[in-house]
mmCIF file of C-alpha atoms in Angstrom:
data_model
loop_
_atom_site.group_PDB
_atom_site.id
_atom_site.type_symbol
_atom_site.label_atom_id
_atom_site.label_comp_id
_atom_site.label_asym_id
_atom_site.label_seq_id
_atom_site.Cartn_x
_atom_site.Cartn_y
_atom_site.Cartn_z
ATOM 1 C CA MET A 1 -134.990 -5.978 -50.675
ATOM 2 C CA LYS A 2 -132.427 -5.908 -47.852
ATOM 3 C CA ILE A 3 -130.267 -8.962 -47.181
ATOM 4 C CA PHE A 4 -128.332 -9.362 -43.927
ATOM 5 C CA PHE A 5 -125.120 -11.431 -44.163
ATOM 6 C CA ASP A 6 -123.520 -12.512 -40.902
ATOM 7 C CA HIS A 7 -119.866 -12.525 -39.864
ATOM 8 C CA GLN A 8 -118.976 -16.207 -39.638
ATOM 9 C CA THR A 9 -116.866 -16.900 -42.711
ATOM 10 C CA PHE A 10 -115.006 -13.604 -42.398
ATOM 11 C CA SER A 11 -114.162 -14.369 -38.782
ATOM 12 C CA GLN A 12 -112.779 -17.779 -39.742
ATOM 13 C CA GLN A 13 -110.561 -17.241 -42.784
ATOM 14 C CA ASN A 14 -108.332 -14.595 -44.305
ATOM 15 C CA TYR A 15 -108.321 -16.368 -47.675
ATOM 16 C CA GLY A 16 -110.357 -19.164 -49.221
ATOM 17 C CA GLY A 17 -113.193 -20.125 -51.502
ATOM 18 C CA ILE A 18 -115.993 -19.584 -48.984
ATOM 19 C CA SER A 19 -115.167 -15.958 -48.243
ATOM 20 C CA ARG A 20 -114.437 -15.350 -51.936
ATOM 21 C CA TYR A 21 -117.955 -16.596 -52.769
ATOM 22 C CA PHE A 22 -119.676 -14.370 -50.235
ATOM 23 C CA CYS A 23 -117.619 -11.303 -51.209
ATOM 24 C CA GLU A 24 -118.587 -11.772 -54.849
ATOM 25 C CA LEU A 25 -122.250 -12.324 -53.926
ATOM 26 C CA ILE A 26 -122.461 -9.280 -51.649
ATOM 27 C CA ALA A 27 -120.633 -7.007 -54.089
ATOM 28 C CA GLY A 28 -122.792 -8.270 -56.942
ATOM 29 C CA ILE A 29 -125.991 -7.484 -55.066
ATOM 30 C CA ASN A 30 -124.706 -3.992 -54.236
ATOM 31 C CA GLN A 31 -124.072 -2.904 -57.820
ATOM 32 C CA PRO A 32 -125.066 0.760 -58.358
ATOM 33 C CA SER A 33 -127.868 -0.262 -60.701
ATOM 34 C CA SER A 34 -129.323 -2.739 -58.181
ATOM 35 C CA GLU A 35 -132.577 -2.135 -56.343
ATOM 36 C CA HIS A 36 -131.383 -4.507 -53.584
ATOM 37 C CA GLN A 37 -129.024 -3.951 -50.677
ATOM 38 C CA ALA A 38 -126.699 -6.483 -49.062
ATOM 39 C CA HIS A 39 -125.345 -5.677 -45.608
ATOM 40 C CA LEU A 40 -122.352 -7.554 -44.223
ATOM 41 C CA SER A 41 -122.521 -7.363 -40.429
ATOM 42 C CA LEU A 42 -118.836 -7.317 -39.633
ATOM 43 C CA LEU A 43 -116.746 -5.252 -37.233
ATOM 44 C CA PHE A 44 -113.250 -6.771 -37.530
ATOM 45 C CA SER A 45 -111.600 -8.951 -40.187
ATOM 46 C CA ASN A 46 -108.275 -9.413 -41.953
ATOM 47 C CA ASN A 47 -109.883 -11.163 -44.926
ATOM 48 C CA ALA A 48 -108.027 -10.265 -48.111
ATOM 49 C CA TYR A 49 -111.066 -10.073 -50.388
ATOM 50 C CA LEU A 50 -113.013 -7.446 -48.435
ATOM 51 C CA LYS A 51 -110.901 -4.517 -49.597
ATOM 52 C CA GLU A 52 -111.049 -5.711 -53.212
ATOM 53 C CA LYS A 53 -114.831 -5.420 -53.085
ATOM 54 C CA SER A 54 -114.939 -2.213 -50.981
ATOM 55 C CA LEU A 55 -116.469 -4.054 -48.031
ATOM 56 C CA ARG A 56 -115.530 -2.459 -44.732
ATOM 57 C CA ALA A 57 -114.057 -4.042 -41.626
ATOM 58 C CA TRP A 58 -111.439 -2.899 -39.136
ATOM 59 C CA PRO A 59 -108.177 -4.877 -39.186
ATOM 60 C CA PHE A 60 -107.662 -7.025 -36.101
ATOM 61 C CA PHE A 61 -104.017 -7.325 -34.975
ATOM 62 C CA PRO A 62 -102.878 -8.321 -38.496
ATOM 63 C CA GLY A 63 -99.292 -8.808 -37.381
ATOM 64 C CA GLN A 64 -100.224 -11.534 -34.895
ATOM 65 C CA PRO A 65 -100.732 -15.241 -35.728
ATOM 66 C CA PHE A 66 -104.325 -15.759 -36.853
ATOM 67 C CA SER A 67 -104.677 -18.859 -34.670
ATOM 68 C CA ARG A 68 -104.037 -16.671 -31.633
ATOM 69 C CA THR A 69 -106.345 -13.761 -32.479
ATOM 70 C CA GLN A 70 -109.180 -15.633 -34.225
ATOM 71 C CA PRO A 71 -111.133 -16.745 -31.114
ATOM 72 C CA TYR A 72 -111.354 -13.139 -29.867
ATOM 73 C CA LEU A 73 -112.173 -11.826 -33.330
ATOM 74 C CA TYR A 74 -114.974 -14.361 -33.675
ATOM 75 C CA ARG A 75 -116.576 -13.540 -30.328
ATOM 76 C CA LEU A 76 -116.498 -9.783 -30.953
ATOM 77 C CA ASN A 77 -118.058 -10.111 -34.397
ATOM 78 C CA LYS A 78 -120.706 -12.503 -33.118
ATOM 79 C CA ALA A 79 -121.750 -10.042 -30.415
ATOM 80 C CA PHE A 80 -121.833 -7.271 -33.029
ATOM 81 C CA ASN A 81 -124.073 -9.409 -35.268
ATOM 82 C CA LEU A 82 -126.544 -10.059 -32.481
ATOM 83 C CA LEU A 83 -126.726 -6.327 -31.776
ATOM 84 C CA GLU A 84 -127.241 -5.410 -35.421
ATOM 85 C CA MET A 85 -129.908 -8.062 -35.831
ATOM 86 C CA GLN A 86 -131.963 -6.126 -33.283
ATOM 87 C CA THR A 87 -131.257 -2.641 -34.628
ATOM 88 C CA ARG A 88 -131.205 -2.985 -38.433
ATOM 89 C CA SER A 89 -134.059 -3.531 -40.835
ATOM 90 C CA TYR A 90 -133.704 -6.479 -43.213
ATOM 91 C CA ASP A 91 -135.865 -8.858 -45.258
ATOM 92 C CA VAL A 92 -133.666 -11.970 -45.505
ATOM 93 C CA PHE A 93 -130.898 -13.363 -43.265
ATOM 94 C CA HIS A 94 -128.130 -15.273 -45.087
ATOM 95 C CA ALA A 95 -125.747 -17.200 -42.821
ATOM 96 C CA THR A 96 -122.177 -17.420 -44.116
ATOM 97 C CA TYR A 97 -121.400 -20.599 -42.150
ATOM 98 C CA TYR A 98 -123.244 -23.102 -39.999
ATOM 99 C CA GLU A 99 -123.215 -21.928 -36.366
ATOM 100 C CA PRO A 100 -126.910 -21.482 -35.496
ATOM 101 C CA TYR A 101 -126.276 -18.825 -32.810
ATOM 102 C CA PHE A 102 -128.833 -16.497 -34.421
ATOM 103 C CA LEU A 103 -131.863 -18.816 -34.537
ATOM 104 C CA ASP A 104 -133.333 -17.672 -31.232
ATOM 105 C CA ARG A 105 -133.084 -14.024 -32.327
ATOM 106 C CA ILE A 106 -134.228 -14.282 -35.922
ATOM 107 C CA GLY A 107 -137.964 -14.021 -35.337
ATOM 108 C CA LYS A 108 -139.987 -14.471 -38.524
ATOM 109 C CA HIS A 109 -137.237 -13.405 -40.929
ATOM 110 C CA PRO A 110 -136.499 -15.925 -43.703
ATOM 111 C CA VAL A 111 -133.176 -17.716 -43.194
ATOM 112 C CA VAL A 112 -130.971 -18.818 -46.099
ATOM 113 C CA VAL A 113 -127.949 -21.072 -45.653
ATOM 114 C CA THR A 114 -125.432 -22.157 -48.289
ATOM 115 C CA PHE A 115 -124.086 -25.699 -47.973
ATOM 116 C CA LEU A 116 -120.615 -25.620 -49.467
ATOM 117 C CA ASP A 117 -119.675 -29.267 -49.053
ATOM 118 C CA MET A 118 -120.305 -32.381 -46.990
ATOM 119 C CA ILE A 119 -116.689 -33.149 -46.179
ATOM 120 C CA HIS A 120 -117.215 -33.593 -42.441
ATOM 121 C CA GLU A 121 -120.055 -36.045 -42.964
ATOM 122 C CA LYS A 122 -118.295 -38.163 -45.589
ATOM 123 C CA TYR A 123 -114.721 -38.191 -44.302
ATOM 124 C CA HIS A 124 -114.751 -37.771 -40.525
ATOM 125 C CA PRO A 125 -114.214 -41.562 -40.098
ATOM 126 C CA VAL A 126 -111.056 -41.271 -42.243
ATOM 127 C CA PHE A 127 -109.483 -38.030 -41.027
ATOM 128 C CA PRO A 128 -109.305 -37.469 -37.245
ATOM 129 C CA GLU A 129 -109.059 -33.705 -37.754
ATOM 130 C CA LEU A 130 -112.573 -33.673 -39.195
ATOM 131 C CA ALA A 131 -113.921 -35.944 -36.457
ATOM 132 C CA ALA A 132 -112.528 -33.547 -33.852
ATOM 133 C CA ASP A 133 -114.593 -30.743 -35.390
ATOM 134 C CA HIS A 134 -117.803 -32.509 -34.375
ATOM 135 C CA LEU A 135 -119.683 -29.261 -33.746
ATOM 136 C CA VAL A 136 -119.992 -28.559 -37.465
ATOM 137 C CA MET A 137 -122.229 -31.567 -38.114
ATOM 138 C CA ARG A 138 -124.378 -30.741 -35.100
ATOM 139 C CA TRP A 139 -124.702 -27.144 -36.283
ATOM 140 C CA LYS A 140 -125.640 -28.233 -39.792
ATOM 141 C CA LYS A 141 -128.438 -30.420 -38.491
ATOM 142 C CA GLN A 142 -129.861 -27.589 -36.377
ATOM 143 C CA ILE A 143 -129.667 -24.951 -39.072
ATOM 144 C CA ILE A 144 -131.129 -27.105 -41.834
ATOM 145 C CA GLU A 145 -134.176 -27.843 -39.696
ATOM 146 C CA ARG A 146 -134.891 -24.122 -39.335
ATOM 147 C CA ALA A 147 -133.697 -22.722 -42.669
ATOM 148 C CA THR A 148 -136.325 -21.280 -44.985
ATOM 149 C CA ALA A 149 -134.172 -21.976 -48.037
ATOM 150 C CA VAL A 150 -131.067 -24.078 -48.629
ATOM 151 C CA ILE A 151 -128.497 -23.463 -51.367
ATOM 152 C CA ALA A 152 -126.059 -26.153 -52.538
ATOM 153 C CA ILE A 153 -123.172 -25.149 -54.787
ATOM 154 C CA SER A 154 -123.307 -28.323 -56.913
ATOM 155 C CA GLU A 155 -125.660 -31.183 -57.689
ATOM 156 C CA ASN A 156 -123.167 -33.490 -55.983
ATOM 157 C CA THR A 157 -123.339 -31.456 -52.765
ATOM 158 C CA LYS A 158 -127.130 -31.480 -53.011
ATOM 159 C CA ARG A 159 -127.246 -35.277 -53.335
ATOM 160 C CA ASP A 160 -124.977 -35.711 -50.318
ATOM 161 C CA LEU A 161 -127.003 -33.196 -48.324
ATOM 162 C CA VAL A 162 -130.282 -34.964 -49.111
ATOM 163 C CA ASP A 163 -128.772 -38.367 -48.296
ATOM 164 C CA TYR A 164 -127.115 -37.448 -45.008
ATOM 165 C CA TYR A 165 -129.836 -35.232 -43.569
ATOM 166 C CA ASN A 166 -132.856 -36.931 -45.150
ATOM 167 C CA ILE A 167 -134.426 -33.744 -46.435
ATOM 168 C CA PRO A 168 -136.705 -33.398 -49.470
ATOM 169 C CA PRO A 169 -134.696 -32.583 -52.631
ATOM 170 C CA GLU A 170 -137.086 -29.755 -53.480
ATOM 171 C CA ARG A 171 -135.891 -27.860 -50.381
ATOM 172 C CA VAL A 172 -132.430 -27.478 -51.909
ATOM 173 C CA ARG A 173 -131.625 -25.173 -54.826
ATOM 174 C CA VAL A 174 -128.349 -25.605 -56.703
ATOM 175 C CA ILE A 175 -126.560 -22.355 -57.553
ATOM 176 C CA TYR A 176 -123.120 -22.654 -59.147
ATOM 177 C CA LEU A 177 -120.154 -20.404 -58.418
ATOM 178 C CA GLY A 178 -117.836 -18.388 -60.674
ATOM 179 C CA SER A 179 -114.191 -17.447 -61.102
ATOM 180 C CA SER A 180 -112.555 -14.262 -59.803
ATOM 181 C CA VAL A 181 -109.264 -14.962 -61.592
ATOM 182 C CA ALA A 182 -108.915 -14.405 -65.324
ATOM 183 C CA VAL A 183 -106.402 -13.331 -67.962
ATOM 184 C CA ASP A 184 -106.847 -10.699 -70.605
ATOM 185 C CA ASP A 185 -106.693 -12.580 -73.908
ATOM 186 C CA LYS A 186 -105.543 -9.476 -75.787
ATOM 187 C CA ALA A 187 -102.749 -8.775 -73.312
ATOM 188 C CA MET A 188 -101.406 -12.324 -73.264
ATOM 189 C CA GLU A 189 -97.821 -12.442 -74.436
ATOM 190 C CA PRO A 190 -96.546 -15.675 -75.969
ATOM 191 C CA SER A 191 -94.595 -17.756 -73.477
ATOM 192 C CA ALA A 192 -92.739 -21.015 -73.653
ATOM 193 C CA THR A 193 -94.512 -23.909 -71.975
ATOM 194 C CA ALA A 194 -93.292 -23.825 -68.411
ATOM 195 C CA PRO A 195 -91.900 -27.061 -67.031
ATOM 196 C CA TYR A 196 -94.111 -27.368 -63.986
ATOM 197 C CA LEU A 197 -97.424 -28.729 -62.780
ATOM 198 C CA LEU A 198 -99.519 -26.473 -60.543
ATOM 199 C CA PHE A 199 -101.135 -27.522 -57.263
ATOM 200 C CA VAL A 200 -103.291 -24.819 -55.627
ATOM 201 C CA GLY A 201 -104.357 -24.335 -52.009
ATOM 202 C CA ASN A 202 -104.361 -26.530 -48.930
ATOM 203 C CA ARG A 203 -102.585 -29.873 -49.096
ATOM 204 C CA GLY A 204 -103.848 -31.710 -46.020
ATOM 205 C CA MET A 205 -106.353 -34.508 -45.432
ATOM 206 C CA TYR A 206 -108.785 -35.057 -48.318
ATOM 207 C CA LYS A 207 -106.776 -32.796 -50.642
ATOM 208 C CA HIS A 208 -104.655 -35.960 -51.142
ATOM 209 C CA PHE A 209 -101.359 -34.199 -51.853
ATOM 210 C CA ARG A 210 -99.075 -36.810 -50.297
ATOM 211 C CA PRO A 211 -100.420 -39.884 -52.205
ATOM 212 C CA PHE A 212 -100.498 -37.841 -55.406
ATOM 213 C CA ILE A 213 -96.833 -36.837 -55.124
ATOM 214 C CA GLN A 214 -95.840 -40.396 -54.271
ATOM 215 C CA ALA A 215 -97.624 -41.626 -57.401
ATOM 216 C CA ILE A 216 -96.036 -39.147 -59.819
ATOM 217 C CA ALA A 217 -92.541 -39.046 -58.267
ATOM 218 C CA PRO A 218 -91.018 -41.295 -60.986
ATOM 219 C CA LEU A 219 -92.454 -39.045 -63.720
ATOM 220 C CA LEU A 220 -91.142 -35.897 -62.089
ATOM 221 C CA ARG A 221 -87.657 -37.360 -61.777
ATOM 222 C CA SER A 222 -87.532 -38.814 -65.294
ATOM 223 C CA HIS A 223 -88.980 -35.708 -66.999
ATOM 224 C CA GLN A 224 -87.340 -33.228 -64.596
ATOM 225 C CA ILE A 225 -90.723 -31.538 -64.205
ATOM 226 C CA ARG A 226 -91.389 -29.381 -61.159
ATOM 227 C CA VAL A 227 -94.539 -29.082 -59.056
ATOM 228 C CA ILE A 228 -95.332 -25.623 -57.728
ATOM 229 C CA CYS A 229 -97.644 -25.563 -54.708
ATOM 230 C CA ALA A 230 -99.435 -22.200 -54.770
ATOM 231 C CA GLY A 231 -100.564 -21.039 -51.336
ATOM 232 C CA GLY A 232 -101.410 -23.539 -48.633
ATOM 233 C CA GLY A 233 -98.583 -22.441 -46.337
ATOM 234 C CA GLY A 234 -94.998 -23.652 -46.147
ATOM 235 C CA PHE A 235 -94.185 -27.336 -46.182
ATOM 236 C CA SER A 236 -94.611 -29.152 -42.877
ATOM 237 C CA SER A 237 -91.787 -31.221 -41.428
ATOM 238 C CA ASP A 238 -93.599 -34.383 -42.593
ATOM 239 C CA GLU A 239 -93.881 -33.013 -46.131
ATOM 240 C CA THR A 240 -90.223 -31.986 -46.157
ATOM 241 C CA THR A 241 -89.228 -35.480 -45.038
ATOM 242 C CA LEU A 242 -91.400 -37.051 -47.743
ATOM 243 C CA LEU A 243 -89.887 -34.900 -50.479
ATOM 244 C CA ARG A 244 -86.395 -35.776 -49.313
ATOM 245 C CA GLN A 245 -87.209 -39.503 -49.267
ATOM 246 C CA LEU A 246 -88.628 -39.277 -52.803
ATOM 247 C CA GLN A 247 -85.609 -37.281 -54.002
ATOM 248 C CA LEU A 248 -87.885 -34.416 -55.012
ATOM 249 C CA THR A 249 -86.562 -31.624 -52.819
ATOM 250 C CA ASN A 250 -85.327 -29.652 -55.830
ATOM 251 C CA LEU A 251 -88.410 -30.320 -57.944
ATOM 252 C CA ILE A 252 -91.257 -29.327 -55.622
ATOM 253 C CA GLU A 253 -91.612 -25.835 -54.197
ATOM 254 C CA GLN A 254 -94.196 -23.765 -52.360
ATOM 255 C CA GLN A 255 -94.997 -20.157 -53.226
ATOM 256 C CA PRO A 256 -97.209 -17.620 -51.424
ATOM 257 C CA ILE A 257 -99.730 -16.083 -53.806
ATOM 258 C CA ASN A 258 -102.032 -13.208 -54.550
ATOM 259 C CA ASP A 259 -104.475 -12.980 -57.451
ATOM 260 C CA ASP A 260 -101.868 -11.576 -59.836
ATOM 261 C CA SER A 261 -99.203 -14.167 -59.082
ATOM 262 C CA LEU A 262 -101.774 -16.979 -59.131
ATOM 263 C CA ARG A 263 -102.946 -15.861 -62.557
ATOM 264 C CA GLU A 264 -99.401 -16.064 -63.884
ATOM 265 C CA LEU A 265 -98.801 -19.462 -62.295
ATOM 266 C CA TYR A 266 -101.898 -20.875 -64.000
ATOM 267 C CA ARG A 267 -101.025 -19.272 -67.319
ATOM 268 C CA ARG A 268 -97.485 -20.647 -67.483
ATOM 269 C CA ALA A 269 -98.137 -24.133 -66.062
ATOM 270 C CA LEU A 270 -98.112 -27.310 -68.100
ATOM 271 C CA ALA A 271 -101.305 -28.243 -66.260
ATOM 272 C CA PHE A 272 -103.288 -27.691 -63.093
ATOM 273 C CA VAL A 273 -103.556 -30.855 -60.984
ATOM 274 C CA PHE A 274 -106.348 -31.433 -58.446
ATOM 275 C CA PRO A 275 -106.203 -34.858 -56.727
ATOM 276 C CA SER A 276 -108.820 -34.012 -54.065
ATOM 277 C CA LEU A 277 -111.066 -36.768 -52.751
ATOM 278 C CA TYR A 278 -113.923 -34.325 -52.233
ATOM 279 C CA GLU A 279 -114.856 -30.812 -53.345
ATOM 280 C CA GLY A 280 -118.163 -29.055 -52.874
ATOM 281 C CA PHE A 281 -117.583 -27.220 -56.152
ATOM 282 C CA GLY A 282 -113.935 -26.596 -57.070
ATOM 283 C CA ILE A 283 -113.358 -22.912 -57.872
ATOM 284 C CA PRO A 284 -109.707 -23.576 -58.919
ATOM 285 C CA VAL A 285 -111.029 -25.538 -61.903
ATOM 286 C CA LEU A 286 -112.750 -22.415 -63.232
ATOM 287 C CA GLU A 287 -109.660 -20.337 -62.433
ATOM 288 C CA ALA A 288 -107.554 -22.706 -64.524
ATOM 289 C CA PHE A 289 -110.061 -22.561 -67.400
ATOM 290 C CA ALA A 290 -110.021 -18.750 -67.258
ATOM 291 C CA CYS A 291 -106.213 -18.686 -67.381
ATOM 292 C CA HIS A 292 -105.929 -21.143 -70.294
ATOM 293 C CA CYS A 293 -104.439 -23.893 -68.164
ATOM 294 C CA PRO A 294 -105.309 -27.544 -68.917
ATOM 295 C CA CYS A 295 -106.819 -29.485 -66.005
ATOM 296 C CA VAL A 296 -105.946 -32.956 -64.720
ATOM 297 C CA LEU A 297 -108.508 -33.789 -62.048
ATOM 298 C CA SER A 298 -109.681 -36.366 -59.582
ATOM 299 C CA ASP A 299 -112.815 -38.111 -60.830
ATOM 300 C CA ARG A 300 -114.551 -37.699 -57.453
ATOM 301 C CA SER A 301 -117.410 -35.586 -56.066
ATOM 302 C CA SER A 302 -118.306 -32.381 -57.954
ATOM 303 C CA LEU A 303 -115.218 -32.121 -60.154
ATOM 304 C CA PRO A 304 -116.594 -34.026 -63.194
ATOM 305 C CA GLU A 305 -119.838 -32.060 -62.821
ATOM 306 C CA VAL A 306 -118.026 -28.729 -62.997
ATOM 307 C CA ALA A 307 -115.346 -29.551 -65.582
ATOM 308 C CA GLY A 308 -117.378 -31.851 -67.826
ATOM 309 C CA SER A 309 -115.398 -33.012 -70.870
ATOM 310 C CA ALA A 310 -112.881 -30.177 -70.468
ATOM 311 C CA ALA A 311 -110.504 -32.095 -68.177
ATOM 312 C CA LEU A 312 -108.456 -35.266 -68.002
ATOM 313 C CA TYR A 313 -109.506 -37.451 -65.052
ATOM 314 C CA PHE A 314 -107.881 -40.036 -62.802
ATOM 315 C CA ASP A 315 -108.838 -42.172 -59.823
ATOM 316 C CA PRO A 316 -107.120 -40.382 -56.897
ATOM 317 C CA GLU A 317 -106.790 -43.623 -54.930
ATOM 318 C CA ASN A 318 -105.144 -45.533 -57.777
ATOM 319 C CA PRO A 319 -101.446 -44.625 -58.284
ATOM 320 C CA ASP A 320 -101.381 -46.194 -61.759
ATOM 321 C CA SER A 321 -104.363 -44.088 -62.824
ATOM 322 C CA ILE A 322 -102.679 -40.927 -61.514
ATOM 323 C CA ARG A 323 -99.412 -41.689 -63.308
ATOM 324 C CA GLU A 324 -101.170 -42.546 -66.568
ATOM 325 C CA ALA A 325 -103.138 -39.252 -66.614
ATOM 326 C CA VAL A 326 -100.176 -37.069 -65.668
ATOM 327 C CA GLY A 327 -97.950 -38.905 -68.155
ATOM 328 C CA ARG A 328 -100.428 -38.224 -70.950
ATOM 329 C CA ILE A 329 -100.582 -34.500 -70.203
ATOM 330 C CA LEU A 330 -96.784 -34.242 -70.027
ATOM 331 C CA ASP A 331 -96.235 -36.084 -73.314
ATOM 332 C CA SER A 332 -98.944 -34.538 -75.488
ATOM 333 C CA PRO A 333 -98.918 -30.819 -76.431
ATOM 334 C CA ASP A 334 -101.941 -31.483 -78.646
ATOM 335 C CA LEU A 335 -103.915 -32.824 -75.687
ATOM 336 C CA ARG A 336 -102.991 -29.780 -73.616
ATOM 337 C CA GLN A 337 -104.191 -27.419 -76.357
ATOM 338 C CA ASP A 338 -107.432 -29.359 -76.767
ATOM 339 C CA LEU A 339 -108.146 -29.145 -73.031
ATOM 340 C CA ILE A 340 -107.414 -25.405 -73.029
ATOM 341 C CA ARG A 341 -109.964 -24.932 -75.824
ATOM 342 C CA ARG A 342 -112.549 -27.094 -74.081
ATOM 343 C CA GLY A 343 -111.937 -25.240 -70.803
ATOM 344 C CA ARG A 344 -112.622 -21.848 -72.396
ATOM 345 C CA GLU A 345 -115.903 -23.180 -73.775
ATOM 346 C CA ARG A 346 -116.911 -24.802 -70.481
ATOM 347 C CA LEU A 347 -116.219 -21.618 -68.525
ATOM 348 C CA GLN A 348 -119.026 -19.853 -70.379
ATOM 349 C CA GLN A 349 -121.517 -21.786 -68.255
ATOM 350 C CA PHE A 350 -120.298 -20.175 -65.011
ATOM 351 C CA SER A 351 -120.052 -16.586 -63.770
ATOM 352 C CA TRP A 352 -120.494 -14.611 -60.573
ATOM 353 C CA GLU A 353 -123.149 -12.555 -62.353
ATOM 354 C CA LYS A 354 -125.170 -15.723 -62.820
ATOM 355 C CA THR A 355 -124.603 -16.665 -59.162
ATOM 356 C CA VAL A 356 -125.922 -13.275 -58.033
ATOM 357 C CA ARG A 357 -128.897 -13.378 -60.390
ATOM 358 C CA GLU A 358 -130.015 -16.848 -59.288
ATOM 359 C CA THR A 359 -129.512 -16.066 -55.589
ATOM 360 C CA LEU A 360 -131.624 -12.912 -55.862
ATOM 361 C CA ALA A 361 -134.337 -14.991 -57.538
ATOM 362 C CA LEU A 362 -134.282 -17.331 -54.531
ATOM 363 C CA TYR A 363 -134.584 -14.386 -52.122
ATOM 364 C CA ARG A 364 -137.551 -13.032 -54.061
ATOM 365 C CA ASP A 365 -139.301 -16.387 -53.821
ATOM 366 C CA LEU A 366 -139.183 -16.065 -50.020
ATOM 367 C CA GLN A 367 -141.059 -12.760 -49.938
#
C-alpha cells in the first residue's frame, strides 16, 4: 500500500508537535521490514525533524526569518504537491493540515485527515489571534465533508469535533501519539534535584503562561525556585515587563532547545508544569514521563485523559488552585517520586509504534 502525505505541516513549521507526529508516522511506515510505502511530497523545508528521520527536502533560505520566506515556501510546495498528485501512483492521500486545495484533484482516492485539536473553534471568541485565522475553520468544514476517514488524537478532540461539526462519532477514529524524547535508564547518573520548574514550548494565548506565572510568583520568590521556559522564543517586551513587575527577572529564564538539551531539562527539573487551557493531546506530558519528570497539569481538555492518575492537577483559571498544586510538588519529595513512578507506568500505554500500527489498520480498512 502506498500512502501520499502532502506538504502542509512541513511548510508551516520548523519545529512542533504536528510535524513531529507526521515524521514519526512516515518513518514508521517506511521501516525496512514494512510492506507499505509512505511518500512525503515535499520540495523545500527547514523542518528540524526531517533529517532525523532521513526524510528529504531542500533547505529554503535557512538564514532568513521564517515569517518572510514561509509564504513563498508554501506556494512552491503546494504546486509541487499538485504536480506529484498527477504523476505518482498512490492508494491513500493523508493531508498533514486542513487546507482543502487538493480536493478537486484527488479523484476517487481515499482521503484521510488528522484533527489535532479544536482550539480555533473553542477559543476564537477569547483570543483575537485565533479569530483572525478564520480560514482554518472554513477549511476544516470543507475537508471533513469530503474525507473518507477522520483521525482524532484524543477522545477529547473527538468529542469536540463531533459537537462542533455535527458528524457521526463512528466516522472518527481515535489514535494516540507517542514520545520521541526519552532517557536511557542505565545511563542515568544520579543528580541533585534541580531547583527549577520546567515550562515547554509556546507561551501565548491558550497556553496560559502569564496567569500561571502571576499565580505562582509568591512561591517562586519565597522558595527561590526558578522557572525555565524551554523553547517558545525569547521573551516579548510584555513578558519582560511582567517579570520585572513581579520581581521575577532573575528567577525566570528562556532557553533554546534541541532534543538532547530538552531531555536534560526534563530530567533535572523539580516538575514539568503545563497550565494550558486546551491541548489536542499533549506530547510534552509523555516526554516528561519518559524523562522521569513529575507532571503538574491543567485539568482541562485532553490532559487528564493522557496523564490519568500520573499527574497532579489544578484549575488553570483559579490562582489558588495553581498555587496549591505547585506548592505541594515543591514541598513533597515523596509526592514527586510517586508521580515519577506513576508516569513510567502510564507511558507504557503510548508509543509511536502503536500509532503507526493503528494508522495502517485504518488505511487497510479503506481499501
